Coordinates of C-alpha atoms in Angstrom, one line a residue:
M1 CA -28.2 42.1 -22.0
T2 CA -26.6 44.5 -24.7
A3 CA -23.3 42.1 -23.4
R4 CA -24.7 39.5 -23.7
R5 CA -26.2 40.0 -27.9
D6 CA -22.7 41.0 -28.2
I7 CA -20.9 38.1 -26.7
E8 CA -23.3 36.4 -28.7
A9 CA -23.1 38.1 -31.9
I10 CA -19.1 36.8 -31.9
T11 CA -19.3 33.5 -30.7
E12 CA -21.7 33.0 -34.1
R13 CA -19.3 35.2 -36.2
I14 CA -16.5 33.1 -35.2
R15 CA -18.8 29.0 -35.9
Q16 CA -19.4 31.1 -39.2
R17 CA -16.3 31.9 -40.3
S18 CA -14.8 28.1 -39.3
K19 CA -17.0 26.1 -39.9
A20 CA -15.4 24.9 -42.9
G21 CA -12.4 24.0 -41.0
R22 CA -14.5 22.9 -37.8
E23 CA -16.6 20.1 -39.9
R24 CA -13.3 18.9 -41.3
Y25 CA -11.4 19.0 -38.2
L26 CA -14.6 16.5 -36.6
G27 CA -14.8 14.5 -39.4
R28 CA -10.8 13.5 -38.8
I29 CA -12.3 13.4 -35.3
A30 CA -14.9 10.5 -35.9
E31 CA -12.4 8.5 -38.8
A32 CA -9.7 8.5 -36.0
S33 CA -12.3 7.3 -33.3
N34 CA -13.5 5.0 -35.5
R35 CA -9.9 3.6 -36.0
T36 CA -8.6 4.2 -32.5
A37 CA -11.2 3.8 -30.2
N38 CA -9.7 0.2 -29.0
R39 CA -6.2 -1.8 -29.0
S40 CA -8.1 -4.3 -31.2
V41 CA -6.1 -2.6 -33.9
L42 CA -2.4 -3.3 -32.3
S43 CA -0.3 -6.6 -33.5
C44 CA 0.5 -9.0 -30.8
G45 CA 4.1 -7.4 -31.0
N46 CA 2.3 -4.1 -30.9
L47 CA 1.5 -4.8 -27.8
A48 CA 3.3 -7.3 -26.5
H49 CA 6.3 -4.0 -25.9
G50 CA 3.6 -1.7 -25.2
F51 CA 2.5 -3.4 -21.7
A52 CA 6.1 -5.1 -21.6
V53 CA 6.4 -4.0 -17.7
C54 CA 3.0 -4.4 -16.5
S55 CA 1.6 -7.0 -14.4
P56 CA 0.3 -10.5 -15.5
T57 CA -3.1 -9.4 -14.9
E58 CA -2.9 -6.2 -16.8
K59 CA -1.5 -7.7 -19.7
L60 CA -4.1 -10.0 -19.9
A61 CA -6.8 -6.9 -19.6
L62 CA -5.2 -4.7 -21.6
G63 CA -5.0 -7.5 -24.7
A64 CA -8.5 -7.5 -24.3
D65 CA -9.5 -4.5 -24.4
K66 CA -10.7 -4.7 -21.3
V67 CA -9.8 -1.7 -19.3
P68 CA -9.9 1.4 -19.9
N69 CA -5.5 3.0 -19.9
L70 CA -4.6 5.7 -19.4
G71 CA -2.3 8.0 -20.5
I72 CA -0.2 10.6 -18.4
I73 CA 2.0 13.3 -20.5
T74 CA 3.7 14.7 -17.8
S75 CA 6.0 17.8 -18.3
Y76 CA 7.5 16.7 -14.4
N77 CA 11.3 18.9 -13.8
D78 CA 12.7 19.4 -11.2
M79 CA 14.3 22.1 -10.9
L80 CA 11.5 24.7 -11.7
S81 CA 9.0 25.2 -9.0
A82 CA 5.2 24.5 -10.8
H83 CA 6.3 21.3 -12.4
Q84 CA 8.6 19.8 -9.4
P85 CA 4.9 18.0 -7.2
F86 CA 5.0 16.4 -10.4
E87 CA 6.9 14.2 -9.5
T88 CA 5.2 12.3 -7.5
F89 CA 1.7 13.1 -9.7
P90 CA 2.4 9.5 -12.3
A91 CA 2.0 6.9 -9.2
L92 CA -0.7 8.2 -7.5
I93 CA -2.8 8.6 -11.0
K94 CA -1.8 4.4 -10.7
E95 CA -2.8 3.9 -7.9
A96 CA -6.2 6.1 -8.3
A97 CA -6.8 3.9 -11.2
K98 CA -6.1 1.1 -10.1
E99 CA -9.4 1.4 -7.8
V100 CA -11.7 2.1 -10.8
G101 CA -10.5 -1.3 -12.6
G102 CA -8.4 1.0 -15.4
I103 CA -4.2 1.0 -15.9
A104 CA -2.6 3.9 -16.3
Q105 CA 1.4 4.5 -17.8
V106 CA 3.4 7.4 -18.2
A107 CA 2.7 7.9 -22.2
G108 CA 5.7 10.6 -22.7
G109 CA 7.4 13.4 -21.0
V110 CA 7.7 17.3 -22.3
P111 CA 9.9 20.3 -21.5
A112 CA 9.3 23.0 -19.2
M113 CA 11.5 25.5 -19.9
C114 CA 10.8 28.7 -17.7
D115 CA 11.2 32.1 -18.7
G116 CA 11.6 33.5 -15.4
V117 CA 15.1 31.4 -15.2
T118 CA 15.8 32.5 -19.1
Q119 CA 14.8 36.4 -19.0
G120 CA 17.2 38.6 -21.0
Q121 CA 19.5 35.0 -22.3
P122 CA 19.0 33.3 -25.0
G123 CA 16.8 30.5 -24.0
M124 CA 14.3 33.0 -24.4
E125 CA 14.7 33.0 -27.4
L126 CA 13.9 29.6 -27.6
S127 CA 10.6 29.8 -25.6
L128 CA 7.7 30.5 -28.3
F129 CA 9.1 27.5 -30.4
S130 CA 8.9 25.3 -27.2
R131 CA 5.0 25.8 -26.8
D132 CA 5.1 23.6 -30.6
V133 CA 7.8 21.0 -29.3
I134 CA 5.5 20.3 -26.2
A135 CA 2.3 19.5 -28.7
M136 CA 5.2 17.7 -31.0
A137 CA 6.6 15.2 -27.4
A138 CA 3.0 15.4 -26.5
A139 CA 2.2 13.4 -29.9
I140 CA 4.5 11.2 -29.9
G141 CA 3.9 9.7 -26.2
L142 CA 0.4 9.4 -27.8
S143 CA 1.2 7.8 -31.3
H144 CA 1.5 4.3 -29.5
N145 CA -1.8 4.4 -29.2
M146 CA -1.8 2.2 -26.0
F147 CA -4.4 5.1 -24.6
D148 CA -8.6 5.6 -23.9
A149 CA -8.2 8.9 -22.8
A150 CA -4.7 11.1 -21.5
V151 CA -4.6 13.6 -18.1
Y152 CA -1.6 16.5 -19.5
L153 CA 0.3 17.1 -15.8
G154 CA 1.0 21.3 -16.7
V155 CA 1.2 24.7 -15.7
C156 CA 3.4 27.3 -17.1
D157 CA 3.9 29.8 -19.9
K158 CA 4.1 28.2 -22.2
I159 CA 3.5 24.1 -21.4
V160 CA -0.1 24.3 -20.8
P161 CA -1.0 25.9 -24.9
G162 CA 1.2 23.3 -25.8
L163 CA -0.3 20.2 -24.5
V164 CA -4.3 22.0 -25.3
I165 CA -2.6 21.9 -28.9
A166 CA -1.7 17.6 -28.9
A167 CA -4.7 17.6 -26.5
L168 CA -6.7 18.8 -29.6
T169 CA -4.7 16.9 -32.2
F170 CA -5.3 13.5 -30.3
G171 CA -9.4 15.1 -30.1
H172 CA -10.4 11.5 -30.0
L173 CA -9.3 10.5 -26.9
P174 CA -11.0 12.4 -23.8
A175 CA -8.5 14.9 -22.7
V176 CA -8.7 16.0 -18.1
F177 CA -5.5 18.7 -17.7
V178 CA -4.3 18.4 -14.4
P179 CA -2.7 21.3 -12.0
A180 CA -0.1 21.1 -9.8
G181 CA -1.3 24.3 -7.7
P182 CA 0.4 28.4 -7.0
M183 CA 3.4 28.4 -3.9
T184 CA 2.6 29.6 -1.1
T185 CA 2.4 33.6 -0.5
G186 CA 5.9 34.8 -0.1
L187 CA 7.5 39.0 -0.1
P188 CA 4.6 40.6 -1.8
N189 CA 5.0 40.7 -5.5
D190 CA 5.7 44.6 -5.3
E191 CA 8.3 44.8 -2.8
K192 CA 10.0 42.3 -5.0
A193 CA 9.6 44.7 -7.7
K194 CA 10.3 48.3 -6.0
V195 CA 13.9 46.1 -4.8
R196 CA 14.4 45.3 -8.5
Q197 CA 14.1 49.2 -9.6
L198 CA 16.2 50.3 -6.6
Y199 CA 19.0 47.9 -8.1
A200 CA 18.5 48.9 -11.5
E201 CA 19.2 52.5 -9.9
G202 CA 22.3 51.1 -7.9
K203 CA 21.2 51.8 -4.9
A204 CA 21.3 48.3 -4.1
G205 CA 23.1 44.8 -4.6
R206 CA 23.2 41.9 -5.8
A207 CA 22.7 40.0 -2.5
E208 CA 19.6 42.5 -1.8
L209 CA 18.3 42.2 -5.0
L210 CA 18.8 38.3 -4.9
E211 CA 17.3 37.6 -0.7
A212 CA 14.4 39.2 -2.7
E213 CA 13.6 37.2 -5.3
S214 CA 14.3 34.1 -3.9
K215 CA 11.6 35.4 -0.4
S216 CA 9.2 35.8 -3.7
Y217 CA 9.9 33.1 -5.2
H218 CA 10.5 30.3 -2.7
G219 CA 9.2 27.4 -3.2
P220 CA 6.8 24.2 -5.1
G221 CA 4.3 25.9 -6.9
T222 CA 3.1 28.5 -9.6
C223 CA 4.6 32.0 -9.1
T224 CA 1.7 33.7 -7.4
F225 CA 1.5 36.8 -9.5
Y226 CA -0.8 36.6 -12.4
G227 CA 1.0 36.2 -15.6
T228 CA 0.6 33.3 -17.6
A229 CA 0.8 30.1 -16.0
N230 CA -1.8 31.5 -13.7
S231 CA -4.1 32.7 -16.9
N232 CA -3.1 29.0 -17.9
Q233 CA -5.2 27.6 -15.1
M234 CA -7.9 30.0 -15.1
L235 CA -8.2 28.9 -18.9
M236 CA -7.9 25.0 -18.0
E237 CA -11.0 25.5 -15.4
I238 CA -13.3 28.2 -17.1
M239 CA -12.7 25.8 -20.3
G240 CA -13.8 22.8 -19.1
L241 CA -10.5 21.1 -19.1
H242 CA -10.2 20.8 -15.1
T243 CA -12.0 19.4 -13.0
P244 CA -14.1 21.9 -10.5
G245 CA -12.2 24.4 -8.4
A246 CA -9.2 22.4 -8.7
S247 CA -7.2 25.8 -10.1
F248 CA -5.7 27.6 -7.4
V249 CA -4.7 24.6 -4.1
N250 CA -1.2 24.8 -3.0
P251 CA 0.9 21.3 -4.1
G252 CA 1.3 18.6 -1.1
T253 CA -2.1 19.4 0.1
P254 CA -4.0 17.0 1.1
L255 CA -7.1 18.5 -0.9
R256 CA -4.1 18.9 -4.3
D257 CA -4.0 15.2 -4.0
A258 CA -7.4 14.1 -3.4
L259 CA -7.9 16.5 -6.8
T260 CA -5.6 14.6 -8.4
R261 CA -7.2 11.4 -7.8
E262 CA -10.4 12.9 -8.5
A263 CA -9.4 14.3 -11.9
T264 CA -7.7 10.5 -13.1
K265 CA -11.3 9.1 -12.1
R266 CA -12.8 10.8 -14.2
A267 CA -10.9 10.7 -17.6
L268 CA -11.1 7.4 -16.5
A269 CA -14.8 7.8 -17.1
I270 CA -15.5 8.8 -19.8
T271 CA -13.7 6.9 -22.4
A272 CA -15.1 5.4 -24.9
L273 CA -15.5 1.9 -23.4
G274 CA -17.9 3.6 -20.6
N275 CA -21.0 6.0 -21.3
A276 CA -20.2 8.3 -21.0
Y277 CA -17.8 8.9 -23.8
T278 CA -16.6 12.9 -24.5
P279 CA -13.8 13.3 -27.2
V280 CA -12.2 16.3 -26.3
G281 CA -12.3 17.5 -29.3
R282 CA -16.2 17.4 -29.6
M283 CA -16.0 18.8 -25.8
I284 CA -14.1 21.6 -26.7
D285 CA -15.8 24.2 -29.0
E286 CA -15.9 27.9 -30.0
R287 CA -18.2 28.3 -26.9
S288 CA -15.6 26.7 -25.4
F289 CA -13.3 29.5 -26.7
V290 CA -15.1 32.3 -26.3
N291 CA -15.4 31.8 -22.7
G292 CA -12.1 31.6 -22.0
V293 CA -11.0 34.9 -23.9
V294 CA -14.2 36.0 -21.7
G295 CA -12.2 35.1 -18.6
L296 CA -9.0 36.4 -19.7
H297 CA -10.6 39.7 -20.0
A298 CA -12.4 39.9 -16.7
T299 CA -9.8 39.1 -14.6
G300 CA -6.6 40.6 -16.2
G301 CA -5.3 37.9 -17.6
S302 CA -1.2 37.2 -19.7
T303 CA -1.4 39.5 -23.6
N304 CA 0.8 35.5 -24.2
H305 CA -2.3 34.4 -24.5
T306 CA -3.7 36.7 -27.4
I307 CA -0.9 34.5 -29.6
H308 CA -1.7 31.0 -27.7
L309 CA -5.4 30.6 -27.9
I310 CA -5.6 31.7 -31.6
A311 CA -3.3 29.1 -31.5
M312 CA -5.1 26.1 -30.0
A313 CA -8.1 27.5 -31.6
A314 CA -6.8 26.3 -34.7
A315 CA -6.1 23.0 -33.5
A316 CA -9.6 22.7 -33.3
G317 CA -10.5 24.0 -36.7
I318 CA -11.4 27.3 -35.1
T319 CA -10.5 30.4 -36.3
L320 CA -9.7 32.7 -34.0
T321 CA -9.2 36.5 -34.2
W322 CA -7.7 39.5 -33.0
Q323 CA -10.6 40.9 -34.0
D324 CA -12.7 39.1 -31.7
I325 CA -10.9 39.4 -29.0
S326 CA -10.8 43.3 -29.0
D327 CA -14.6 42.6 -29.9
L328 CA -14.9 40.8 -26.4
S329 CA -13.1 42.9 -23.9
E330 CA -15.6 45.8 -24.5
A331 CA -18.4 43.2 -23.1
V332 CA -16.8 42.0 -20.8
P333 CA -15.3 43.8 -16.8
L334 CA -12.7 43.2 -15.1
L335 CA -13.6 41.8 -12.1
A336 CA -10.1 40.8 -10.6
R337 CA -7.4 42.9 -8.9
V338 CA -3.7 40.4 -8.8
Y339 CA -0.5 41.9 -9.4
P340 CA 0.2 43.3 -11.1
N341 CA -3.2 44.8 -11.9
G342 CA -3.0 45.1 -8.6
L343 CA -1.5 43.9 -5.2
A344 CA -2.8 40.4 -4.2
D345 CA -1.5 37.8 -5.5
V346 CA -3.6 34.2 -6.7
N347 CA -3.5 33.5 -3.1
H348 CA -5.4 35.4 -2.2
F349 CA -7.7 36.1 -5.4
H350 CA -8.9 32.4 -4.6
A351 CA -9.4 32.7 -0.8
A352 CA -11.6 35.9 -1.8
G353 CA -14.3 33.2 -3.8
G354 CA -11.6 32.5 -6.7
L355 CA -12.6 31.6 -9.8
G356 CA -15.9 29.4 -8.5
F357 CA -16.9 33.7 -7.9
L358 CA -15.5 34.6 -10.9
I359 CA -17.6 31.7 -13.0
R360 CA -21.1 32.9 -11.1
E361 CA -21.0 36.2 -11.6
L362 CA -20.4 35.9 -15.4
L363 CA -22.8 33.6 -15.7
D364 CA -25.7 34.5 -14.2
E365 CA -24.9 37.9 -16.4
G366 CA -25.0 35.5 -19.6
I367 CA -21.0 36.8 -20.2
L368 CA -19.9 33.5 -20.6
H369 CA -21.7 30.6 -22.6
E370 CA -23.7 27.5 -19.8
D371 CA -25.2 25.1 -22.8
V372 CA -21.3 24.4 -22.4
Q373 CA -19.5 20.8 -22.1
T374 CA -16.6 20.6 -20.2
V375 CA -14.8 17.3 -18.5
W376 CA -17.6 17.2 -15.7
G377 CA -20.3 16.7 -17.9
E378 CA -22.9 19.2 -19.4
G379 CA -22.6 22.9 -18.8
L380 CA -20.8 25.4 -16.6
R381 CA -22.8 26.1 -13.7
P382 CA -20.9 22.9 -11.7
Y383 CA -17.6 25.1 -12.1
A384 CA -19.1 27.9 -10.0
V385 CA -18.3 26.2 -7.1
E386 CA -15.1 26.2 -4.0
A387 CA -13.6 22.7 -3.6
R388 CA -12.9 20.9 -0.2
L389 CA -11.9 18.4 1.8
G390 CA -14.5 15.9 2.9
E391 CA -13.6 14.1 6.1
D392 CA -13.5 10.9 4.6
G393 CA -10.6 12.6 2.6
S394 CA -12.0 12.6 -0.9
V395 CA -13.0 16.1 -2.5
V396 CA -16.8 18.0 -1.6
R397 CA -17.9 20.9 -3.0
E398 CA -20.0 24.0 -2.2
A399 CA -21.9 26.4 -4.2
S400 CA -19.0 29.8 -4.4
P401 CA -20.2 32.2 -2.0
L402 CA -22.3 35.3 -2.7
Q403 CA -20.2 37.6 -1.6
S404 CA -16.9 38.5 -2.2
G405 CA -14.3 37.6 0.9
D406 CA -12.5 41.2 -0.6
E407 CA -13.7 42.7 -2.9
K408 CA -10.3 44.9 -3.7
V409 CA -9.2 41.9 -5.0
L410 CA -12.6 40.0 -6.7
A411 CA -15.5 42.0 -7.3
P412 CA -19.4 41.7 -7.9
F413 CA -20.4 42.6 -11.3
A414 CA -22.0 45.2 -10.5
K415 CA -19.0 46.3 -8.9
A416 CA -16.1 46.2 -12.2
F417 CA -12.6 47.7 -11.2
Q418 CA -13.3 48.8 -15.2
P419 CA -16.2 48.3 -17.6
T420 CA -13.9 46.9 -20.0
G421 CA -11.9 43.9 -19.7
G422 CA -7.9 44.0 -19.2
L423 CA -7.0 43.9 -23.0
K424 CA -7.1 45.7 -26.0
V425 CA -6.6 45.5 -29.4
L426 CA -4.4 48.2 -31.4
A427 CA -4.6 49.3 -35.2
G428 CA -3.1 51.6 -37.0
N429 CA -0.5 52.5 -40.2
L430 CA 2.0 50.8 -37.5
G431 CA -0.2 47.4 -37.9
H432 CA -1.8 45.6 -35.7
A433 CA -0.7 45.5 -31.9
V434 CA -2.3 44.4 -28.3
I435 CA -2.4 46.9 -24.9
K436 CA -2.4 45.5 -21.6
T437 CA -4.4 48.2 -20.0
S438 CA -6.2 46.4 -16.5
A439 CA -3.0 47.8 -15.3
V440 CA -2.2 51.2 -16.9
K441 CA -3.3 54.1 -15.3
P442 CA -6.7 55.4 -17.4
E443 CA -4.1 58.9 -18.0
R444 CA -1.5 56.6 -19.0
R445 CA -3.2 55.1 -22.0
V446 CA -3.3 58.4 -24.3
I447 CA 0.8 59.0 -24.9
E448 CA 2.1 61.0 -27.8
A449 CA 6.1 61.3 -27.5
P450 CA 9.2 61.6 -30.2
A451 CA 10.4 57.9 -31.0
K452 CA 13.4 56.4 -29.5
V453 CA 14.3 53.4 -31.3
F454 CA 16.7 50.1 -31.0
D455 CA 16.9 47.0 -32.1
S456 CA 17.4 44.7 -28.9
Q457 CA 16.1 45.5 -25.0
Q458 CA 20.2 45.7 -24.3
G459 CA 20.2 48.9 -26.2
L460 CA 18.1 50.4 -24.1
N461 CA 19.2 49.5 -21.2
E462 CA 22.4 50.1 -22.1
A463 CA 21.0 54.1 -22.8
F464 CA 19.4 54.2 -19.5
K465 CA 22.8 53.5 -17.8
A466 CA 24.2 56.2 -19.7
G467 CA 21.4 59.1 -18.9
T468 CA 20.1 59.2 -22.8
L469 CA 17.0 58.6 -21.9
T470 CA 15.7 61.9 -20.6
G471 CA 12.3 63.1 -21.3
D472 CA 8.8 61.8 -22.4
F473 CA 9.3 59.5 -25.2
I474 CA 7.8 56.4 -26.9
A475 CA 11.0 53.5 -26.7
V476 CA 10.9 51.5 -29.8
I477 CA 12.3 47.8 -29.5
R478 CA 12.1 46.3 -33.1
F479 CA 13.6 43.1 -34.9
Q480 CA 11.9 41.4 -31.9
G481 CA 9.2 39.0 -33.7
P482 CA 8.8 35.0 -34.1
K483 CA 10.6 35.3 -37.8
A484 CA 13.1 37.4 -36.6
N485 CA 14.3 35.7 -33.0
G486 CA 11.5 33.0 -31.8
M487 CA 10.1 36.1 -29.8
P488 CA 11.2 36.0 -26.7
E489 CA 9.7 38.4 -23.2
L490 CA 11.2 41.6 -22.7
H491 CA 10.3 41.0 -19.2
K492 CA 13.3 43.4 -18.4
L493 CA 12.4 46.8 -20.4
T494 CA 9.5 47.1 -17.7
T495 CA 12.1 47.9 -13.9
V496 CA 13.5 51.5 -16.5
L497 CA 10.5 52.1 -17.8
G498 CA 8.3 51.7 -14.6
I499 CA 11.5 54.3 -13.0
L500 CA 11.4 56.7 -15.5
Q501 CA 7.8 56.7 -15.4
D502 CA 7.9 57.1 -11.6
R503 CA 10.4 59.9 -11.9
G504 CA 7.6 61.6 -13.8
Q505 CA 8.5 60.5 -17.9
R506 CA 5.7 59.9 -19.9
V507 CA 7.0 56.8 -21.1
A508 CA 5.3 53.8 -23.4
L509 CA 6.6 50.8 -25.2
V510 CA 6.4 49.5 -29.4
T511 CA 7.9 45.9 -30.5
D512 CA 7.0 43.6 -32.5
G513 CA 9.1 41.4 -29.5
R514 CA 6.3 39.8 -26.3
M515 CA 6.1 40.8 -22.9
S516 CA 6.1 39.0 -19.6
G517 CA 2.5 37.7 -18.4
A518 CA 3.0 40.1 -14.9
S519 CA 4.1 43.5 -17.2
G520 CA 1.2 45.8 -17.2
K521 CA 2.3 49.8 -15.1
V522 CA 4.3 51.3 -18.4
P523 CA 1.4 51.4 -21.5
A524 CA 3.2 48.8 -23.7
A525 CA 1.7 48.1 -27.5
I526 CA 3.2 44.4 -28.1
H527 CA 3.6 41.6 -30.9
V528 CA 3.1 44.8 -33.3
T529 CA 2.7 42.7 -36.7
P530 CA 4.2 42.8 -39.6
E531 CA 7.6 42.5 -37.9
A532 CA 10.2 44.4 -38.4
V533 CA 12.3 41.3 -40.4
E534 CA 9.1 41.5 -42.3
E535 CA 9.8 44.7 -43.7
G536 CA 6.4 45.5 -41.2
P537 CA 5.8 49.5 -40.9
I538 CA 7.5 49.7 -37.7
A539 CA 11.1 48.9 -39.4
R540 CA 10.6 52.5 -41.2
I541 CA 10.1 53.8 -37.8
H542 CA 12.9 57.0 -37.0
D543 CA 14.0 58.2 -34.3
G544 CA 12.2 61.3 -33.3
D545 CA 9.2 60.7 -35.5
I546 CA 6.2 61.3 -33.9
I547 CA 4.3 57.9 -32.7
R548 CA 0.6 58.3 -31.3
L549 CA -0.2 55.4 -28.5
D550 CA -4.5 55.7 -27.8
A551 CA -5.1 52.4 -26.1
D552 CA -8.9 54.0 -25.4
A553 CA -9.1 55.1 -28.9
G554 CA -7.2 51.6 -30.0
T555 CA -5.1 52.6 -32.3
L556 CA -1.5 53.2 -32.8
E557 CA 0.1 55.4 -35.4
V558 CA 3.3 57.3 -36.4
L559 CA 2.7 60.9 -37.6
V560 CA 4.6 60.3 -40.4
P561 CA 2.2 61.5 -44.3
G562 CA 2.0 58.3 -45.9
P563 CA 3.7 59.1 -48.8
E564 CA 6.2 59.8 -46.6
L565 CA 6.2 56.7 -44.6
A566 CA 5.9 54.1 -47.5
L567 CA 9.3 55.0 -49.4
R568 CA 11.1 55.3 -45.9
R569 CA 13.7 52.0 -46.8
T570 CA 12.6 49.8 -44.4
A571 CA 15.9 49.2 -41.5
D572 CA 18.2 46.5 -41.4
A573 CA 19.4 44.2 -38.4
D574 CA 22.4 41.1 -38.3
L575 CA 20.5 39.1 -36.8
I576 CA 23.6 36.5 -36.7
G577 CA 24.4 37.0 -32.5
N578 CA 20.4 35.0 -32.9
E579 CA 20.5 32.4 -35.0
F580 CA 23.4 30.5 -32.7
G581 CA 24.0 29.0 -29.4
F582 CA 22.5 27.8 -26.9
G583 CA 20.5 25.9 -29.0
R584 CA 19.1 28.5 -31.5
E585 CA 20.9 26.8 -34.3
L586 CA 18.7 23.4 -34.4
F587 CA 15.1 26.1 -33.9
S588 CA 16.5 27.7 -37.6
G589 CA 13.6 25.7 -39.2
F590 CA 11.1 27.0 -36.4
R591 CA 12.3 30.6 -37.6
Q592 CA 11.4 30.1 -41.0
L593 CA 7.9 28.1 -40.9
V594 CA 6.4 30.3 -38.1
G595 CA 3.5 32.5 -38.9
R596 CA 2.9 36.0 -37.6
A597 CA 1.5 36.9 -34.0
D598 CA -1.1 37.5 -34.9
H599 CA -1.9 34.3 -36.2
G600 CA -1.1 32.7 -33.4
A601 CA 2.9 32.6 -34.5
S602 CA 2.4 28.7 -34.8
A603 CA 5.0 27.0 -36.4
F604 CA 2.4 24.4 -38.3
G605 CA 0.3 24.4 -41.5
I606 CA -3.0 24.4 -38.2
A607 CA -2.9 28.4 -37.7

């Protein structure tokens, strides 16, 4: 009961804090709905351009506002495994729309970059900013004002948050998110990680490493570890933006296609032309975002969402803070162990009962808001199900199993892996930071050690190769924040620090950059804000300073007297090398406009 009261209190706190912004937002949605609820506001010339390639029957129907028109926003490309399956979705969606008397058009495409391809490369410095570009690209597609609802085809790291920001910006339109699903299980993630460590130590060659990576990432679909991409899918379902049970069904299967058809028909059923009008901006509220944060904690999800959820909420006029996320962590137990928080992958999680089981457990304990609106209708209880393929090829749903199929992967509430969630916010004289605790062993959650300071992840990796990273230490990697260089993920540090930790050294990381959602076993205080380039305290740390990282107490301190720390000059870094090449010169405006990590690291004025 205490946890339930805490959830309610935090939700009410968010509601009161957001009241003025939320009212302004809902007012804009109401105005947009009145002005753009049908295509009659378009001139004949506007319409002629908008339906030039449609059939005569479709032109007549669209011109008279007789049928709903569904806009498709797609992140399809055929280089990335997670988004390649979307190639066939538009045709499937158009066919399904036609079956219920609707029309569907591809409204626009958005870029979908892969952090897996760009890790440690210059392109990674565009990754976080791609979220805002995606929101802008989707807005351009929807700006034609031809649509009564939209479906969003997206899966991975920045793509889904960007699409959510766009959907909420066009909050007068109903929105259904349509996933592609995870790839089938390949080489286990822990075995892949072992080969990476052997390669870093010079005990395995490039050919062996490439073979392991290729066996792990081997076909269409999302990577199978529980990083940002699969955390996205969990969020879309627990926030009611997917149809029930849609998240973790593999691509290229009859059930996947049936779910896509069903999502299409549902999107058409909730337009203003029918009796179940469900504009997404009214549907998603404070309770929806609290449910999303609860799901993130209960599953040990990606730290990236401590940034994305704040930016997404801001797009709906809601002010969510790191403190809210941290306080919710204290009320939510960890119920899932999926790599890097365990050995299982998302396919194992799904087979053990998946989101349906998890949602049911959390609802029964009052840890989720049940009284929300979703694309499926009223209440979250209909999501406590498993989706299956019926004999006629349609989707049928059964109540989620009462018992987990594997309690080592998915625990019932009474047998939670830990009493608190997988993420925690740290505070101290270095500012604020985020740490993912779900994959860190309890005995490693408190580290006090001297600092080794670097201005890039390359600097630390070079020190590792030189053999100078001896003894216990806390690596400080600074000038990696959003204003400095776009806040790239520093995933390549995971292997090096993991090797040192396995050798018996007590190590940790403190950085104003990001870490991949696949990272975890080394304690890492990330997203440190204020960042170094804004003269944050992280820029005053010297080699040898003692840092204390206490994930249990939620503190991050450099043990230097306050007056001495304040008098130190902040370090400077030559960032000219981060300003050009691989398109980085096109993003100079983003680096100037971007807000702090704890404000969503957005280049928009909404966060």
